[in-house]
Amino acid sequence: MFSNKDSFKECFLKRLESMCGKGFEESTTRDKYHTLGNMVREYISSKWIETNERYRSESQKQVYYLSIEFLLGRLLGQNLLNLQIKDIVEEGLKELNISLSEIEECESDPALGNGGLGRLAACFLDSLATLNLPGHGYGIRYKHGLFDQKIVDGYQVELPEQWLRHGNVWEVRKPDESVEISFWGRVEASTHNGGLTFKHVDAQKVLAVPYDMPVVGFEVSTVNTLRLWNAEPETFSPHQDILSYKRETEAITDFLYPDDTYDEGKILRLKQQYFLVSASIQSIIASFKKERSNLRELHQHVAIHINDTHPAMAVPELMRILIDVEGLSWDEAWEVTSQTVSYTNHTILAEALEKWPIHLFKPLLPRIYMIIEEINERFCAELWAKYPGDWHRIEHMAIIAHGLVKMAHLAIVGSSSINGVAKIHSNILKNREMKSFYEFYPWKFNNKTNGISHRRWLLKANPELTALIKNTIGEEWVRSPEKLIDLKNHLHQSSLIEQFAAVKRKRKEILANKIAEKNGIIVDLDSIFDVQVKRLHAYKRQLLNVLHIMYLYNRLKEDVNYTIQPRTFIFGAKASPTYYYAKKIIKLIHSLAEKVNKDPRVSKVIKVVFMENYRVSLAEGIFPAADVSEQISTASKEASGTGNMKFMMNGALTVGTLDGANIEMMEEIGKENIFTFGLTANDVLKYEENGRYRSMEYYHHDQRIRQVVDQLTNGFFSEDEGEFESIADSLLVQNDQYFVLRDFASYIDVQEKVGLAYQDRNDWYEKALINISHSGLFSSDRTISQYADDIWKISPSYVKG
Ligand SMILES: *Cc1c(COP(=O)(O)O)cnc(C)c1O
């Protein structure tokens, strides 16, 4: 089917007719997408079956990665690339006068995640399969992924996302492997052979139906599985009100919660979490039992990883099954569970730490709550033995306290490994946020700096740069991204610099065309493309970027002789629908864009562009075109960041705080190849402790700050004067929690350096190439190898012979 372009063409045309019931001439682009997608999935299926058989026959240890989000992005292009059939397909289609990229655009971008956390999970799946590691994802098949963002009069409006409207060619429904999930009801205790046994009775039951999606490794025969669960009513339901039962059941997998690093303490969210966990653990146990019988050895054959605390109920759910269903003793079950589960912490922001009120938790999940209580009691007894009389410490570390279940504590106590996602983040966990847990369990804590798949963010997103690197250093780096370092041997060649400059320009042109089409703004290709794309959040400080642009505007207006290197400021960001402040910042960016882009003189040197509906497919067009990467979070608040790595890999220079993985990027490339500024994490944490920061002082003592902050409320923008008052208040009345004004001067200074540095063209592109050459360290292949070796203890499985 894909052996050469002629057989591909023949097969494609035949398939198009049989699948769509139309001739070639009448078929739509969607028909063609559908046909090609089905052909590719069929091509994958034999490898998929073979992989599963290989895992079974080799009885390898398996890892299951549980995540409430998987931000996959479109799959057709990536699958074609990984299967090494992209060229055949592209050329075959070309001879039929069809553009592959047009067909790719037809695929909906499955946005089953909010941002970094979900995208990390997607990159990890890609790396697991490519490294031939037996690892599978478990998630939720949300009917509606993250909302589609529309901008109306500068305001964000959310529309329901509909990725399943035209079906999903990649999934296979497996109704035979459905499992039952129990909510509500009560627990009945009885004595049995002298011991207590527990039964969850009068429960409302819901069916979890798996939809499996293939995860294709790059240039290998491994195809792993992403299993997404769908909630469906049971056929023979004893319930009286069948309609409300159906509605309630389907609601479980209807929507992805649109919050990024914020704990939505809603009961439906708790239901989603238990639904994912219970379905996944039951499925893991069922597949274990097909091959083996002794569940006391589960941890030798299975590792279960929880991506943040959302799936932390994996701990009590595994305990429940081992004890209530499989008949293990508590101690046996605990030994197995705590050695099977491992946990990644993603944030130290207090508002993101999940805590469930007992009054919500206990009625919905009575048996799970009971098990958590028992885990808590035993844990507190251990603490008491080690720290007798230290009530304060025990209260602080308990899993249940003050009417709340603390999911992070549950995850730590029930796991064999707890990792942070960048060196600084892991250190803050050990030395501050989770210090008491680190003192109690020092061996559990470790760091695994995040990474990104260079297959999506370089090979797929930037074929022009990929070709240039291949021409320069060969192809070894494609399999071993650390080999990108070889680029350094070619830096002295002006031809490399020139070719890279040409690639960058080409990608800027592609993005500029998109901006012209979508925003109606014409941007200057010689300007610096200065980009901040990420979720909108106060700690990420899009506001600092905005204030810098306002400052530049003021300078340009006040002084006709003031000259700067022209810049195009590009933003992309979704705000959580209930996050008032974040939505205001979106409006502010639009008001600023209006002001700047409409000014006849200022708009010649700066432009402001907000790209609507930031998501993976849009991101793939943005990173390759960036000159400057804005990574300006308040130091200590961004756990790692992964956007920073995507920019680096595409040769943008970072303007960043010493936060998250920015620090490790700097260690790799050297201070001279990154623009850092602002408070350090220690400075911030000290201020937070001693409370000595006064934003008002910076307002009063820096005229530039006073001017831009005043402009938020003095009618400078054409909106009502009250429109941005809450933003001004956050800076002055609320004492600027994220130190925007504190870092303002330092940011202005570093941005001036950026503008000057860009004018030394050779030096700039050399720095960009140095960034690329060191970006191999930030491949998720490196990250996943470390998880495999240190945490999961799994090894690759190859096809023999
Ligand atoms: C990489 C990525 C993110 C994470 O970006 P950060 O800058 O690390 O916050 C969010 N959304 C999308 C679509 C991404 O591709």
Short mmCIF file of C-alpha atoms in Angstrom, two decimals, residues 64 320 364 425 534 558 679 785:
data_model
loop_
_atom_site.label_atom_id
_atom_site.label_comp_id
_atom_site.label_asym_id
_atom_site.label_seq_id
_atom_site.Cartn_x
_atom_site.Cartn_y
_atom_site.Cartn_z
CA TYR A 64 1.38 2.74 32.52
CA ARG A 320 -8.98 -1.62 47.21
CA LEU A 364 -19.05 9.84 46.34
CA HIS A 425 11.96 22.94 40.99
CA LYS A 534 1.71 29.97 26.60
CA GLU A 558 8.11 61.44 23.00
CA LEU A 679 15.08 38.51 40.62
CA SER A 785 15.43 7.25 29.37
#
